[in-house]
PDB file of C-alpha atoms in Angstrom:
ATOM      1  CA  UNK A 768      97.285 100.034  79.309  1.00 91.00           C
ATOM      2  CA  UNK A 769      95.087  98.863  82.220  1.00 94.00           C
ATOM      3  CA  UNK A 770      96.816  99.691  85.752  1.00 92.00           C
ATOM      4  CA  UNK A 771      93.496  99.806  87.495  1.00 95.00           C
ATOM      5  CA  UNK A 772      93.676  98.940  91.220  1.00 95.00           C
ATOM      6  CA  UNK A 773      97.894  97.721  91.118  1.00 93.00           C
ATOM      7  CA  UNK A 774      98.388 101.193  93.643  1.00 88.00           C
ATOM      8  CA  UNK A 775     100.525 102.602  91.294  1.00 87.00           C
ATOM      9  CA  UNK A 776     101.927 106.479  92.661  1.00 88.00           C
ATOM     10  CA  UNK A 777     102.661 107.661  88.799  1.00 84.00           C
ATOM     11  CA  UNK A 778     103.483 106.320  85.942  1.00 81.00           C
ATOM     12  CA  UNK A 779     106.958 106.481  84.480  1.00 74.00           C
ATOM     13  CA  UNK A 780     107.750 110.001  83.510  1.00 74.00           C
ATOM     14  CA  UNK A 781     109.320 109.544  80.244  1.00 77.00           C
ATOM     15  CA  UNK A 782     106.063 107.526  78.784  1.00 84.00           C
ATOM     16  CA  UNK A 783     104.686 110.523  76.155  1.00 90.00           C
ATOM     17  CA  UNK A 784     101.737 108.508  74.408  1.00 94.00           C
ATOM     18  CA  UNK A 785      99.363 105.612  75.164  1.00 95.00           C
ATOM     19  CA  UNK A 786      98.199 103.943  71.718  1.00 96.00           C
ATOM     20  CA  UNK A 787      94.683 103.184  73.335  1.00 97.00           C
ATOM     21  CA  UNK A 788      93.034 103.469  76.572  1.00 97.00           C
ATOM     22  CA  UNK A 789      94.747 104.172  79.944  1.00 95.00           C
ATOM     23  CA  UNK A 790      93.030 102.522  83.147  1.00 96.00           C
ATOM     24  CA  UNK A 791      94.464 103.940  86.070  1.00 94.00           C
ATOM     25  CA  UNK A 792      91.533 103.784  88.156  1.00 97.00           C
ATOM     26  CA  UNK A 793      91.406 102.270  92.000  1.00 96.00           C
ATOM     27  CA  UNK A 794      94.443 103.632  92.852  1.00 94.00           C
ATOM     28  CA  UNK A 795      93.760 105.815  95.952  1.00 90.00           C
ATOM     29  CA  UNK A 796      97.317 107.665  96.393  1.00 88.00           C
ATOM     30  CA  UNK A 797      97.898 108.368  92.510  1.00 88.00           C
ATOM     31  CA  UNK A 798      99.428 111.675  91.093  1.00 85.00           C
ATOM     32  CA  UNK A 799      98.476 112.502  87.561  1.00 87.00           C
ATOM     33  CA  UNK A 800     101.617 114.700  87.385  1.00 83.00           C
ATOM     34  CA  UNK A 801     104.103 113.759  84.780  1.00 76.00           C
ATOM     35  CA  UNK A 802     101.256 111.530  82.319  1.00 81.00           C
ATOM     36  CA  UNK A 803     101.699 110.869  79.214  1.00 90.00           C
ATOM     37  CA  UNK A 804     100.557 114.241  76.943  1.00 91.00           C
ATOM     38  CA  UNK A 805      98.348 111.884  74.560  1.00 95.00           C
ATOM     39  CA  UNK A 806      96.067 108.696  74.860  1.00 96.00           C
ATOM     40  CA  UNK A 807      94.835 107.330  71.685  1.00 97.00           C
ATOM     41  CA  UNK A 808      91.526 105.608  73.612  1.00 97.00           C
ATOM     42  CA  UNK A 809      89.508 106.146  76.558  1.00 98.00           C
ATOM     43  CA  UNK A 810      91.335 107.732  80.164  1.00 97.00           C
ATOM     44  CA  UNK A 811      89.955 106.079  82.656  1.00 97.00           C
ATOM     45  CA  UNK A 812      90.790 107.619  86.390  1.00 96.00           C
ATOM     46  CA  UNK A 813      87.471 106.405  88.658  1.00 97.00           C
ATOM     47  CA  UNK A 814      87.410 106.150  92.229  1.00 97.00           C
ATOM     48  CA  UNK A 815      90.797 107.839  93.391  1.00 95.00           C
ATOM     49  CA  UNK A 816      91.401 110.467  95.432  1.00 93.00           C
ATOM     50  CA  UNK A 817      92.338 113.241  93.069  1.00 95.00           C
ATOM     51  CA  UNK A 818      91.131 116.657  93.763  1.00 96.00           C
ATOM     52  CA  UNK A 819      91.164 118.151  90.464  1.00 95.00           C
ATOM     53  CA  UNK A 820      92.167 116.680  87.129  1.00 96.00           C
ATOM     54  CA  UNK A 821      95.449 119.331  86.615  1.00 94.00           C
ATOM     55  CA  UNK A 822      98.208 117.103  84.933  1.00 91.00           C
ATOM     56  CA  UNK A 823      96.155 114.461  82.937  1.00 93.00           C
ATOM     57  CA  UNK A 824      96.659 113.871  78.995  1.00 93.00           C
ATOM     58  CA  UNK A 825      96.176 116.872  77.147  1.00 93.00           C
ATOM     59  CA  UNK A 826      95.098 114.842  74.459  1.00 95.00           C
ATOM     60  CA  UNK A 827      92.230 111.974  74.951  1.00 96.00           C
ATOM     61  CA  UNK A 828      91.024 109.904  71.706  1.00 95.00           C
ATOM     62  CA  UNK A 829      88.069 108.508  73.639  1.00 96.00           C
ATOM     63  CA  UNK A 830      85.997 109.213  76.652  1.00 97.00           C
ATOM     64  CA  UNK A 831      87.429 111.052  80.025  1.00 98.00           C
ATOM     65  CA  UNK A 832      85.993 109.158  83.077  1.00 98.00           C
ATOM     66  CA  UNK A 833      86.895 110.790  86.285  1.00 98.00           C
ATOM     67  CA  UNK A 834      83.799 109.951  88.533  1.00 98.00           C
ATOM     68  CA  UNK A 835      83.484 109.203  92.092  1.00 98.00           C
ATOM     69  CA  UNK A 836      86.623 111.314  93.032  1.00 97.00           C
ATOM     70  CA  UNK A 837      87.325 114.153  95.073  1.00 97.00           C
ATOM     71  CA  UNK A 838      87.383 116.930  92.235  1.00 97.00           C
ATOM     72  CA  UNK A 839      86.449 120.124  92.851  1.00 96.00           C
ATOM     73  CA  UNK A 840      88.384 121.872  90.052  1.00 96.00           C
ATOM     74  CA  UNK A 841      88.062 121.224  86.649  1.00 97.00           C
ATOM     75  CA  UNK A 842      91.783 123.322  85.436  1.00 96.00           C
ATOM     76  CA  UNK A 843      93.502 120.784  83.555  1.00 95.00           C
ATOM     77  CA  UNK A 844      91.092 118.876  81.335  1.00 96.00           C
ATOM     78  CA  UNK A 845      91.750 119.125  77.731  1.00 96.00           C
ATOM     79  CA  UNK A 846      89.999 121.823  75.811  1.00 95.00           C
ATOM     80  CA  UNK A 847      88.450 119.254  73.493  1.00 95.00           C
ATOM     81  CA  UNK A 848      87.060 116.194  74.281  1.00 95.00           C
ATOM     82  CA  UNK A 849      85.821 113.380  71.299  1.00 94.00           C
ATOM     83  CA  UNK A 850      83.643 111.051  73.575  1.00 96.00           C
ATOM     84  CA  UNK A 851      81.947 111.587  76.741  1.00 97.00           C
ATOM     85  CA  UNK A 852      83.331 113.692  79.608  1.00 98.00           C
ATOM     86  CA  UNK A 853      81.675 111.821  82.613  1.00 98.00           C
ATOM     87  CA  UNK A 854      82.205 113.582  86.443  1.00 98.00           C
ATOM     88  CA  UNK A 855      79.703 112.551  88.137  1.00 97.00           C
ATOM     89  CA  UNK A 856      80.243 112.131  92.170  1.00 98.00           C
ATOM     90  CA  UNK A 857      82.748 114.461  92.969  1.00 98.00           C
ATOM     91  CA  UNK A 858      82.693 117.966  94.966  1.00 97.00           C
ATOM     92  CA  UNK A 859      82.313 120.534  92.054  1.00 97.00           C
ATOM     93  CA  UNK A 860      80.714 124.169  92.951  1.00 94.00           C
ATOM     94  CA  UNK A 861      80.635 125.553  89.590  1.00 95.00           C
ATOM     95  CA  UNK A 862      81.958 124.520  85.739  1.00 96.00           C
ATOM     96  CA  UNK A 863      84.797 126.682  85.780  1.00 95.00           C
ATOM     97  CA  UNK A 864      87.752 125.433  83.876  1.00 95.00           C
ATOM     98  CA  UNK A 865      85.384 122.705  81.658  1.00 96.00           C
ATOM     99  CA  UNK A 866      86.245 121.633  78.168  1.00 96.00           C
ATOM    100  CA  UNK A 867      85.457 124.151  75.660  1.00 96.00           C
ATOM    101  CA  UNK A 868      83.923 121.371  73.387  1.00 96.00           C
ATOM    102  CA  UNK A 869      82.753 117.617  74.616  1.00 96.00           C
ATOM    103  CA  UNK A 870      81.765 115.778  71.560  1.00 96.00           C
ATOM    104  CA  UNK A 871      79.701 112.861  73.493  1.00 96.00           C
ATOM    105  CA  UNK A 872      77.604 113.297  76.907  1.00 97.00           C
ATOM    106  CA  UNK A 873      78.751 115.025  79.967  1.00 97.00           C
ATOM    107  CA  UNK A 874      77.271 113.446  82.861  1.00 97.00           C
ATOM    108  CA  UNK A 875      77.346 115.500  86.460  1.00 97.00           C
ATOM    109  CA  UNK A 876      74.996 113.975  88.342  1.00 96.00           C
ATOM    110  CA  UNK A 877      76.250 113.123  92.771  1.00 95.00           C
ATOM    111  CA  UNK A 878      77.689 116.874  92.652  1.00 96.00           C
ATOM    112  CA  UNK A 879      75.468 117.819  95.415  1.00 93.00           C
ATOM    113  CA  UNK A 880      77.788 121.471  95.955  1.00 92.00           C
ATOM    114  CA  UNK A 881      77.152 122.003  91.871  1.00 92.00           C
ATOM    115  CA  UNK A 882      75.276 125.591  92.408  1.00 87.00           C
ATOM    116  CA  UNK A 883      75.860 127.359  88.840  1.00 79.00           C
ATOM    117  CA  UNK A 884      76.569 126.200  85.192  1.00 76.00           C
TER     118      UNK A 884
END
């Protein structure tokens, strides 16, 4: 489902589950409240304006791209995640709240605040 740069707010609330990947990246005033609990590909949420990823799928087949935001919590990402967790260019200070297991590469690189692991 590719909704990247259409300025969607949210999506529908009664959508539960994406078959593949959800692109809702470019849209600067979206709210990740009320997502669908399960994406069977890749969620895709780049350059918006989200400060922390609380209310995203719980449940990502594919790769979690939330780069060049405004994140500086990291509540709210699933506890596992089967490709690469990339969160690079954001405002994190610390790890706290990160996926207990990322199967593929985490990338963190443009967090200039970033002062533990």
């Amino acid at each position: 489902l590719n909704l990247r740069n259409t300025e969607i707010k949210q999506l529908p609330i009664g959508l539960m589950e994406v078959k593949g990947s959800l692109n809702i990246s470019r849209n600067p005033s979206i709210n990740l409240n009320g997502y669908p609990k399960k994406v069977g590909g890749s969620f895709l949420c780049r350059s918006n304006n989200i400060f922390s990823p609380q209310g995203m799928p719980k449940e990502v087949g594919g790769g979690i791209y939330l780069e060049s935001n405004k994140i500086s919590s990291l509540y709210g990402l699933p506890d596992k995640v089967t490709g690469k967790l990339i969160l690079y260019t954001n405002e994190l200070k610390n790890l706290d709240g990160i996926s207990k297991e990322i199967s593929g590469n985490l990338e963190l690189s443009g967090n200039n605040q970033l002062t533990s692991l």
